[in-house]
Amino acid sequence: MRLGLALGYWGRGPSPGHVALAQEAERLGYDSVWTAESWGSDVFTPLTWIAAHTSRIRLGTAVAQMAARPPTTTAMHALTLDHLSGGRMMLGLGLSGPQVVEGWYGRPFPSSPLTATREYVDVVRQVLRREAPVELAGRFHSHPYRGPGATGLGKPLKPITHPLRPGLPVLLGAEGPKNVAQTTRIADGWLPLYWSPTRPEVYGPAVRELPEDFLVAPLAQARVCDDVAEGLLPVKAMLGFYIGGMGHAARNFHADLMARMGYEEEAHRIQELFLSGRREEAVLAVPDAFADEISLVGPRERIAQRLELWRKGPVTDLLALAPDPHTLRVLAELNSS
């Protein structure tokens, strides 16, 4: 199992320690470093900055939001950064949910998310292969565009720039069983948001029969500390926000996943508290047991024991949201022992 460093997205401003953390991860032998985006900092610019300050570590997006860019634009970002970094780029994509797609990106959430995802990946692959001009008579991503308002003058094009690697890895963030199953068919890897090493069955039967060389790269908050309850507070804060606020009460993919993992009543309670403005209570309502099973928190010996569970399953890359060099170092030592 390889280790990756997940940096997430910025808060109020740039995170001054991200480059240093990425450099330390590279020094410790981490395989990859990953950035993210929501409705603030974008995913590619910080990754490019990190690429300029590192030399070996692979670079991934976890995730680039599909609603943020047409698939050809995303492919342009990926092939450009792959050239600049000497072939270190991995493209992780995610659809997000209606709240973000419609509220921030100002476009309709696709009526068929699976179809929209499949078409998006198809176009990205066509750009990266550069075998022919991009053409797709898609429902959501038509190339050339021939829908309402079209001039009829569009023509199929292929990228001027020759991609460095036609097989640049494409990974997908997916939560529902049907989405995960499709991911195993059309992508090179999968980026689970909440991964419990003790119950992978919640993601559906596709997890039991993964393609050869398929990447399974879950994100997990990690922190070496003496007090487990205190160390879980940042995990609970993240869960409270995603389950309570990242979606509508009637449609929240994160809450749905928590329910499938055995915490349906708690998920509804978190949503109720968060959406009524009682955010601190929503965070405290996140069960410690749920936060604990999807993270690596506690003293070194405890993390060592729990790391064995992650190694026994299908995980190929553990992407650690680790905020400090000490935690990075401990994980590297434990993973190599």
mmCIF file of C-alpha atoms in Angstrom:
data_model
loop_
_atom_site.group_PDB
_atom_site.id
_atom_site.type_symbol
_atom_site.label_atom_id
_atom_site.label_comp_id
_atom_site.label_asym_id
_atom_site.label_seq_id
_atom_site.Cartn_x
_atom_site.Cartn_y
_atom_site.Cartn_z
ATOM 1 C CA MET A 1 0.000 0.000 0.000
ATOM 2 C CA ARG A 2 1.440 3.314 -1.107
ATOM 3 C CA LEU A 3 1.054 6.545 0.840
ATOM 4 C CA GLY A 4 -0.191 9.829 -0.525
ATOM 5 C CA LEU A 5 -0.540 13.256 1.053
ATOM 6 C CA ALA A 6 -3.973 14.873 0.643
ATOM 7 C CA LEU A 7 -3.880 18.640 1.084
ATOM 8 C CA GLY A 8 -7.517 19.405 0.345
ATOM 9 C CA TYR A 9 -8.569 22.921 -0.639
ATOM 10 C CA TRP A 10 -7.783 26.301 0.865
ATOM 11 C CA GLY A 11 -9.865 27.946 3.537
ATOM 12 C CA ARG A 12 -9.792 31.735 3.921
ATOM 13 C CA GLY A 13 -6.551 31.945 1.978
ATOM 14 C CA PRO A 14 -3.484 30.021 0.816
ATOM 15 C CA SER A 15 -2.147 27.444 3.237
ATOM 16 C CA PRO A 16 1.460 28.527 3.860
ATOM 17 C CA GLY A 17 2.638 25.072 4.887
ATOM 18 C CA HIS A 18 1.417 23.057 1.913
ATOM 19 C CA VAL A 19 4.597 23.226 -0.162
ATOM 20 C CA ALA A 20 6.752 22.311 2.839
ATOM 21 C CA LEU A 21 4.447 19.398 3.663
ATOM 22 C CA ALA A 22 4.617 18.154 0.078
ATOM 23 C CA GLN A 23 8.405 18.404 0.104
ATOM 24 C CA GLU A 24 8.562 16.515 3.403
ATOM 25 C CA ALA A 25 6.242 13.842 2.028
ATOM 26 C CA GLU A 26 8.498 13.471 -1.003
ATOM 27 C CA ARG A 27 11.544 13.170 1.264
ATOM 28 C CA LEU A 28 9.782 10.488 3.320
ATOM 29 C CA GLY A 29 9.021 8.422 0.242
ATOM 30 C CA TYR A 30 5.348 9.245 -0.218
ATOM 31 C CA ASP A 31 4.174 8.305 -3.689
ATOM 32 C CA SER A 32 1.747 11.155 -4.355
ATOM 33 C CA VAL A 33 0.321 14.506 -3.273
ATOM 34 C CA TRP A 34 -3.274 15.602 -3.952
ATOM 35 C CA THR A 35 -5.170 18.895 -4.039
ATOM 36 C CA ALA A 36 -8.910 19.609 -4.097
ATOM 37 C CA GLU A 37 -11.454 22.318 -4.884
ATOM 38 C CA SER A 38 -14.919 23.289 -3.688
ATOM 39 C CA TRP A 39 -16.016 26.912 -4.218
ATOM 40 C CA GLY A 40 -12.817 28.789 -3.458
ATOM 41 C CA SER A 41 -9.312 27.839 -4.564
ATOM 42 C CA ASP A 42 -9.069 25.810 -7.758
ATOM 43 C CA VAL A 43 -7.458 22.390 -7.895
ATOM 44 C CA PHE A 44 -4.823 22.816 -10.628
ATOM 45 C CA THR A 45 -2.974 26.026 -9.696
ATOM 46 C CA PRO A 46 -1.784 24.861 -6.233
ATOM 47 C CA LEU A 47 -0.787 21.501 -7.734
ATOM 48 C CA THR A 48 1.283 23.272 -10.386
ATOM 49 C CA TRP A 49 3.008 25.319 -7.678
ATOM 50 C CA ILE A 50 3.800 22.127 -5.774
ATOM 51 C CA ALA A 51 5.065 20.498 -8.973
ATOM 52 C CA ALA A 52 7.555 23.343 -9.375
ATOM 53 C CA HIS A 53 8.904 22.733 -5.864
ATOM 54 C CA THR A 54 9.194 18.932 -6.026
ATOM 55 C CA SER A 55 10.870 16.498 -8.381
ATOM 56 C CA ARG A 56 9.596 12.941 -7.918
ATOM 57 C CA ILE A 57 6.280 12.760 -6.084
ATOM 58 C CA ARG A 58 3.227 12.155 -8.270
ATOM 59 C CA LEU A 59 0.558 14.845 -8.492
ATOM 60 C CA GLY A 60 -3.161 14.206 -8.248
ATOM 61 C CA THR A 61 -6.479 16.039 -8.124
ATOM 62 C CA ALA A 62 -8.877 14.709 -5.505
ATOM 63 C CA VAL A 63 -11.004 15.961 -6.981
ATOM 64 C CA ALA A 64 -11.352 18.298 -9.953
ATOM 65 C CA GLN A 65 -15.052 19.085 -10.166
ATOM 66 C CA MET A 66 -16.585 18.188 -13.499
ATOM 67 C CA ALA A 67 -19.098 21.030 -13.365
ATOM 68 C CA ALA A 68 -16.246 23.545 -13.137
ATOM 69 C CA ARG A 69 -14.966 22.970 -16.676
ATOM 70 C CA PRO A 70 -15.886 21.370 -19.981
ATOM 71 C CA PRO A 71 -14.117 18.018 -20.304
ATOM 72 C CA THR A 72 -11.791 19.367 -23.003
ATOM 73 C CA THR A 73 -10.641 22.144 -20.654
ATOM 74 C CA THR A 74 -9.976 19.656 -17.880
ATOM 75 C CA ALA A 75 -7.993 17.492 -20.300
ATOM 76 C CA MET A 76 -5.974 20.573 -21.331
ATOM 77 C CA HIS A 77 -5.106 21.256 -17.680
ATOM 78 C CA ALA A 78 -4.054 17.655 -17.154
ATOM 79 C CA LEU A 79 -1.904 17.308 -20.260
ATOM 80 C CA THR A 80 -0.245 20.691 -19.600
ATOM 81 C CA LEU A 81 0.662 19.840 -16.019
ATOM 82 C CA ASP A 82 1.788 16.368 -17.072
ATOM 83 C CA HIS A 83 4.291 17.956 -19.469
ATOM 84 C CA LEU A 84 5.508 20.532 -16.932
ATOM 85 C CA SER A 85 5.980 17.904 -14.215
ATOM 86 C CA GLY A 86 7.673 15.297 -16.372
ATOM 87 C CA GLY A 87 4.806 12.810 -16.386
ATOM 88 C CA ARG A 88 3.672 12.940 -12.771
ATOM 89 C CA MET A 89 0.013 13.917 -13.229
ATOM 90 C CA MET A 90 -3.035 11.867 -12.155
ATOM 91 C CA LEU A 91 -6.491 13.240 -12.902
ATOM 92 C CA GLY A 92 -9.120 12.647 -10.242
ATOM 93 C CA LEU A 93 -12.629 13.793 -11.158
ATOM 94 C CA GLY A 94 -15.836 14.201 -9.184
ATOM 95 C CA LEU A 95 -19.388 15.199 -10.054
ATOM 96 C CA SER A 96 -20.221 16.914 -6.721
ATOM 97 C CA GLY A 97 -23.911 17.435 -5.870
ATOM 98 C CA PRO A 98 -26.821 19.664 -6.863
ATOM 99 C CA GLN A 99 -26.079 22.253 -4.172
ATOM 100 C CA VAL A 100 -22.627 23.004 -5.585
ATOM 101 C CA VAL A 101 -23.289 22.354 -9.271
ATOM 102 C CA GLU A 102 -26.333 24.595 -9.425
ATOM 103 C CA GLY A 103 -25.515 26.969 -6.582
ATOM 104 C CA TRP A 104 -21.888 27.718 -7.442
ATOM 105 C CA TYR A 105 -21.287 26.684 -11.034
ATOM 106 C CA GLY A 106 -24.672 27.885 -12.206
ATOM 107 C CA ARG A 107 -25.558 24.908 -14.331
ATOM 108 C CA PRO A 108 -28.149 22.150 -13.969
ATOM 109 C CA PHE A 109 -27.223 19.025 -12.083
ATOM 110 C CA PRO A 110 -27.379 16.225 -14.667
ATOM 111 C CA SER A 111 -30.586 14.225 -14.669
ATOM 112 C CA SER A 112 -28.485 11.105 -15.263
ATOM 113 C CA PRO A 113 -25.222 11.471 -13.283
ATOM 114 C CA LEU A 114 -23.846 8.161 -14.529
ATOM 115 C CA THR A 115 -24.313 9.126 -18.171
ATOM 116 C CA ALA A 116 -22.836 12.594 -17.617
ATOM 117 C CA THR A 117 -19.784 11.088 -15.901
ATOM 118 C CA ARG A 118 -19.301 8.477 -18.617
ATOM 119 C CA GLU A 119 -19.452 11.088 -21.379
ATOM 120 C CA TYR A 120 -17.077 13.399 -19.530
ATOM 121 C CA VAL A 121 -14.463 10.658 -19.138
ATOM 122 C CA ASP A 122 -14.922 9.646 -22.776
ATOM 123 C CA VAL A 123 -14.078 13.172 -23.979
ATOM 124 C CA VAL A 124 -11.091 13.462 -21.632
ATOM 125 C CA ARG A 125 -9.760 10.128 -22.906
ATOM 126 C CA GLN A 126 -10.175 11.215 -26.522
ATOM 127 C CA VAL A 127 -8.169 14.388 -25.893
ATOM 128 C CA LEU A 128 -5.381 12.519 -24.112
ATOM 129 C CA ARG A 129 -5.144 9.810 -26.770
ATOM 130 C CA ARG A 130 -5.110 12.360 -29.628
ATOM 131 C CA GLU A 131 -5.906 9.662 -32.145
ATOM 132 C CA ALA A 132 -8.545 11.726 -33.945
ATOM 133 C CA PRO A 133 -10.593 14.894 -33.532
ATOM 134 C CA VAL A 134 -12.887 14.753 -30.512
ATOM 135 C CA GLU A 135 -16.381 13.665 -31.435
ATOM 136 C CA LEU A 136 -19.236 12.588 -29.206
ATOM 137 C CA ALA A 137 -22.970 12.703 -29.822
ATOM 138 C CA GLY A 138 -23.567 12.942 -26.115
ATOM 139 C CA ARG A 139 -26.564 13.798 -24.020
ATOM 140 C CA PHE A 140 -24.578 16.148 -21.786
ATOM 141 C CA HIS A 141 -21.226 16.648 -23.518
ATOM 142 C CA SER A 142 -21.636 16.854 -27.289
ATOM 143 C CA HIS A 143 -18.604 17.572 -29.456
ATOM 144 C CA PRO A 144 -19.094 19.512 -31.636
ATOM 145 C CA TYR A 145 -22.013 21.193 -29.913
ATOM 146 C CA ARG A 146 -25.160 21.038 -32.022
ATOM 147 C CA GLY A 147 -27.785 21.902 -29.432
ATOM 148 C CA PRO A 148 -29.991 24.979 -28.923
ATOM 149 C CA GLY A 149 -28.269 28.173 -30.003
ATOM 150 C CA ALA A 150 -25.567 26.416 -32.022
ATOM 151 C CA THR A 151 -24.339 28.176 -35.166
ATOM 152 C CA GLY A 152 -23.693 24.896 -36.919
ATOM 153 C CA LEU A 153 -20.116 26.029 -37.609
ATOM 154 C CA GLY A 154 -18.411 23.889 -34.972
ATOM 155 C CA LYS A 155 -15.940 21.324 -36.241
ATOM 156 C CA PRO A 156 -14.241 18.378 -34.541
ATOM 157 C CA LEU A 157 -10.778 19.269 -33.247
ATOM 158 C CA LYS A 158 -7.912 17.472 -31.625
ATOM 159 C CA PRO A 159 -5.401 19.101 -29.284
ATOM 160 C CA ILE A 160 -2.575 21.087 -30.842
ATOM 161 C CA THR A 161 -0.298 19.951 -28.022
ATOM 162 C CA HIS A 162 0.698 16.306 -28.123
ATOM 163 C CA PRO A 163 -0.030 14.748 -24.704
ATOM 164 C CA LEU A 164 3.019 13.371 -22.950
ATOM 165 C CA ARG A 165 1.152 10.223 -21.847
ATOM 166 C CA PRO A 166 -1.970 9.065 -23.688
ATOM 167 C CA GLY A 167 -2.632 6.754 -20.738
ATOM 168 C CA LEU A 168 -2.514 9.451 -18.065
ATOM 169 C CA PRO A 169 -4.438 7.893 -15.116
ATOM 170 C CA VAL A 170 -8.032 9.008 -14.654
ATOM 171 C CA LEU A 171 -9.676 8.359 -11.280
ATOM 172 C CA LEU A 172 -13.222 9.061 -10.139
ATOM 173 C CA GLY A 173 -14.735 10.028 -6.841
ATOM 174 C CA ALA A 174 -17.814 7.810 -6.415
ATOM 175 C CA GLU A 175 -20.039 6.897 -3.478
ATOM 176 C CA GLY A 176 -23.140 5.006 -4.645
ATOM 177 C CA PRO A 177 -22.845 1.325 -5.661
ATOM 178 C CA LYS A 178 -23.879 1.998 -9.290
ATOM 179 C CA ASN A 179 -21.387 4.843 -9.567
ATOM 180 C CA VAL A 180 -18.629 2.701 -8.077
ATOM 181 C CA ALA A 181 -19.446 -0.144 -10.474
ATOM 182 C CA GLN A 182 -19.240 2.216 -13.458
ATOM 183 C CA THR A 183 -15.970 3.632 -12.132
ATOM 184 C CA THR A 184 -14.374 0.196 -12.233
ATOM 185 C CA ARG A 185 -15.330 -0.042 -15.911
ATOM 186 C CA ILE A 186 -14.354 3.384 -17.259
ATOM 187 C CA ALA A 187 -11.584 4.696 -14.967
ATOM 188 C CA ASP A 188 -8.119 3.696 -13.828
ATOM 189 C CA GLY A 189 -8.924 4.186 -10.186
ATOM 190 C CA TRP A 190 -11.420 5.160 -7.513
ATOM 191 C CA LEU A 191 -11.243 7.869 -4.850
ATOM 192 C CA PRO A 192 -13.554 6.888 -1.950
ATOM 193 C CA LEU A 193 -14.394 9.776 0.360
ATOM 194 C CA TYR A 194 -15.275 7.693 3.418
ATOM 195 C CA TRP A 195 -13.601 4.299 3.463
ATOM 196 C CA SER A 196 -14.164 1.836 6.268
ATOM 197 C CA PRO A 197 -11.708 -1.063 6.040
ATOM 198 C CA THR A 198 -14.110 -3.229 8.044
ATOM 199 C CA ARG A 199 -17.115 -2.936 5.708
ATOM 200 C CA PRO A 200 -16.232 -2.375 2.059
ATOM 201 C CA GLU A 201 -19.523 -4.053 1.112
ATOM 202 C CA VAL A 202 -21.369 -0.733 1.545
ATOM 203 C CA TYR A 203 -19.927 0.346 -1.816
ATOM 204 C CA GLY A 204 -21.500 -2.573 -3.638
ATOM 205 C CA PRO A 205 -20.339 -5.852 -5.185
ATOM 206 C CA ALA A 206 -17.950 -4.200 -7.660
ATOM 207 C CA VAL A 207 -15.400 -3.791 -4.845
ATOM 208 C CA ARG A 208 -14.988 -7.563 -4.671
ATOM 209 C CA GLU A 209 -13.873 -7.937 -8.310
ATOM 210 C CA LEU A 210 -11.687 -5.006 -9.248
ATOM 211 C CA PRO A 211 -9.780 -4.869 -12.547
ATOM 212 C CA GLU A 212 -6.079 -5.633 -12.538
ATOM 213 C CA ASP A 213 -3.910 -2.633 -11.600
ATOM 214 C CA PHE A 214 -7.007 -0.667 -10.582
ATOM 215 C CA LEU A 215 -6.224 2.041 -8.015
ATOM 216 C CA VAL A 216 -8.272 2.333 -4.825
ATOM 217 C CA ALA A 217 -7.180 5.543 -3.126
ATOM 218 C CA PRO A 218 -9.349 6.619 -0.174
ATOM 219 C CA LEU A 219 -8.807 9.845 1.724
ATOM 220 C CA ALA A 220 -8.422 9.503 5.480
ATOM 221 C CA GLN A 221 -7.682 12.099 8.125
ATOM 222 C CA ALA A 222 -4.611 11.070 10.117
ATOM 223 C CA ARG A 223 -3.196 12.475 13.332
ATOM 224 C CA VAL A 224 -0.740 11.069 15.850
ATOM 225 C CA CYS A 225 -1.890 12.206 19.308
ATOM 226 C CA ASP A 226 -2.390 10.905 22.824
ATOM 227 C CA ASP A 227 -6.074 11.783 23.199
ATOM 228 C CA VAL A 228 -8.192 9.909 20.640
ATOM 229 C CA ALA A 229 -11.379 11.841 21.386
ATOM 230 C CA GLU A 230 -9.597 15.153 20.892
ATOM 231 C CA GLY A 231 -7.889 13.902 17.756
ATOM 232 C CA LEU A 232 -11.259 12.933 16.273
ATOM 233 C CA LEU A 233 -12.702 16.434 16.579
ATOM 234 C CA PRO A 234 -11.361 17.623 13.173
ATOM 235 C CA VAL A 235 -12.775 14.446 11.606
ATOM 236 C CA LYS A 236 -16.147 15.111 13.179
ATOM 237 C CA ALA A 237 -16.040 18.742 12.062
ATOM 238 C CA MET A 238 -15.476 17.627 8.474
ATOM 239 C CA LEU A 239 -18.255 15.047 8.686
ATOM 240 C CA GLY A 240 -20.658 17.511 10.269
ATOM 241 C CA PHE A 241 -20.092 19.930 7.389
ATOM 242 C CA TYR A 242 -20.300 17.380 4.586
ATOM 243 C CA ILE A 243 -23.215 15.382 5.973
ATOM 244 C CA GLY A 244 -25.093 18.353 7.367
ATOM 245 C CA GLY A 245 -24.342 21.092 4.886
ATOM 246 C CA MET A 246 -23.054 19.684 1.594
ATOM 247 C CA GLY A 247 -26.428 19.006 0.059
ATOM 248 C CA HIS A 248 -30.152 19.336 0.543
ATOM 249 C CA ALA A 249 -32.015 17.566 3.324
ATOM 250 C CA ALA A 250 -33.719 15.442 0.679
ATOM 251 C CA ARG A 251 -30.622 14.826 -1.467
ATOM 252 C CA ASN A 252 -27.206 14.466 0.147
ATOM 253 C CA PHE A 253 -24.906 11.754 -1.183
ATOM 254 C CA HIS A 254 -22.661 11.936 1.895
ATOM 255 C CA ALA A 255 -25.578 11.442 4.270
ATOM 256 C CA ASP A 256 -26.817 8.554 2.137
ATOM 257 C CA LEU A 257 -23.429 6.838 2.414
ATOM 258 C CA MET A 258 -23.326 7.331 6.181
ATOM 259 C CA ALA A 259 -26.776 5.753 6.376
ATOM 260 C CA ARG A 260 -25.615 2.726 4.364
ATOM 261 C CA MET A 261 -22.713 2.374 6.791
ATOM 262 C CA GLY A 262 -25.178 1.833 9.633
ATOM 263 C CA TYR A 263 -25.672 5.373 10.923
ATOM 264 C CA GLU A 264 -28.953 6.390 9.280
ATOM 265 C CA GLU A 265 -30.559 7.881 12.366
ATOM 266 C CA GLU A 266 -27.405 9.797 13.260
ATOM 267 C CA ALA A 267 -27.067 11.121 9.698
ATOM 268 C CA HIS A 268 -30.594 12.536 9.790
ATOM 269 C CA ARG A 269 -29.913 14.124 13.180
ATOM 270 C CA ILE A 270 -26.720 15.781 11.916
ATOM 271 C CA GLN A 271 -28.594 17.191 8.924
ATOM 272 C CA GLU A 272 -31.409 18.455 11.115
ATOM 273 C CA LEU A 273 -29.043 20.253 13.479
ATOM 274 C CA PHE A 274 -26.810 21.710 10.779
ATOM 275 C CA LEU A 275 -29.630 22.969 8.584
ATOM 276 C CA SER A 276 -31.294 24.647 11.569
ATOM 277 C CA GLY A 277 -28.136 26.631 12.253
ATOM 278 C CA ARG A 278 -26.921 24.520 15.204
ATOM 279 C CA ARG A 279 -23.597 23.646 13.623
ATOM 280 C CA GLU A 280 -21.594 22.961 16.770
ATOM 281 C CA GLU A 281 -24.265 20.534 17.938
ATOM 282 C CA ALA A 282 -24.205 18.884 14.513
ATOM 283 C CA VAL A 283 -20.473 18.241 14.844
ATOM 284 C CA LEU A 284 -20.878 16.813 18.334
ATOM 285 C CA ALA A 285 -23.676 14.579 17.060
ATOM 286 C CA VAL A 286 -21.254 12.747 14.753
ATOM 287 C CA PRO A 287 -20.604 9.385 16.462
ATOM 288 C CA ASP A 288 -17.021 8.887 17.563
ATOM 289 C CA ALA A 289 -17.244 5.318 16.254
ATOM 290 C CA PHE A 290 -18.041 6.499 12.719
ATOM 291 C CA ALA A 291 -15.329 9.153 12.715
ATOM 292 C CA ASP A 292 -12.844 6.630 14.059
ATOM 293 C CA GLU A 293 -13.442 3.872 11.537
ATOM 294 C CA ILE A 294 -12.749 6.124 8.542
ATOM 295 C CA SER A 295 -9.626 7.787 9.968
ATOM 296 C CA LEU A 296 -6.262 7.018 11.590
ATOM 297 C CA VAL A 297 -6.126 8.862 14.903
ATOM 298 C CA GLY A 298 -4.399 8.228 18.223
ATOM 299 C CA PRO A 299 -1.059 7.117 19.633
ATOM 300 C CA ARG A 300 1.512 5.506 17.353
ATOM 301 C CA GLU A 301 0.739 1.991 18.597
ATOM 302 C CA ARG A 302 -2.978 2.390 17.944
ATOM 303 C CA ILE A 303 -2.428 3.722 14.433
ATOM 304 C CA ALA A 304 -0.044 0.821 13.736
ATOM 305 C CA GLN A 305 -2.766 -1.683 14.653
ATOM 306 C CA ARG A 306 -5.429 0.053 12.614
ATOM 307 C CA LEU A 307 -3.134 0.468 9.614
ATOM 308 C CA GLU A 308 -3.074 -3.318 9.289
ATOM 309 C CA LEU A 309 -6.805 -3.267 8.556
ATOM 310 C CA TRP A 310 -6.248 -0.866 5.663
ATOM 311 C CA ARG A 311 -3.495 -3.073 4.253
ATOM 312 C CA LYS A 312 -5.670 -6.208 4.215
ATOM 313 C CA GLY A 313 -8.301 -4.822 1.837
ATOM 314 C CA PRO A 314 -8.232 -3.556 -1.744
ATOM 315 C CA VAL A 315 -6.669 -0.179 -0.914
ATOM 316 C CA THR A 316 -3.632 0.505 -3.115
ATOM 317 C CA ASP A 317 -3.004 4.099 -2.002
ATOM 318 C CA LEU A 318 -3.864 5.655 1.354
ATOM 319 C CA LEU A 319 -4.248 9.418 0.895
ATOM 320 C CA ALA A 320 -3.621 10.911 4.306
ATOM 321 C CA LEU A 321 -5.032 14.270 5.311
ATOM 322 C CA ALA A 322 -2.158 14.745 7.731
ATOM 323 C CA PRO A 323 -1.620 18.310 8.964
ATOM 324 C CA ASP A 324 1.829 17.931 10.501
ATOM 325 C CA PRO A 325 5.250 16.489 9.570
ATOM 326 C CA HIS A 326 5.313 14.262 12.664
ATOM 327 C CA THR A 327 2.206 12.386 11.548
ATOM 328 C CA LEU A 328 3.597 12.091 8.027
ATOM 329 C CA ARG A 329 6.813 10.623 9.383
ATOM 330 C CA VAL A 330 5.069 8.127 11.676
ATOM 331 C CA LEU A 331 2.839 6.883 8.862
ATOM 332 C CA ALA A 332 5.848 6.448 6.589
ATOM 333 C CA GLU A 333 7.714 4.482 9.257
ATOM 334 C CA LEU A 334 4.727 2.259 10.052
ATOM 335 C CA ASN A 335 3.889 1.601 6.409
ATOM 336 C CA SER A 336 7.432 0.507 5.611
ATOM 337 C CA SER A 337 7.797 -1.791 8.622
#
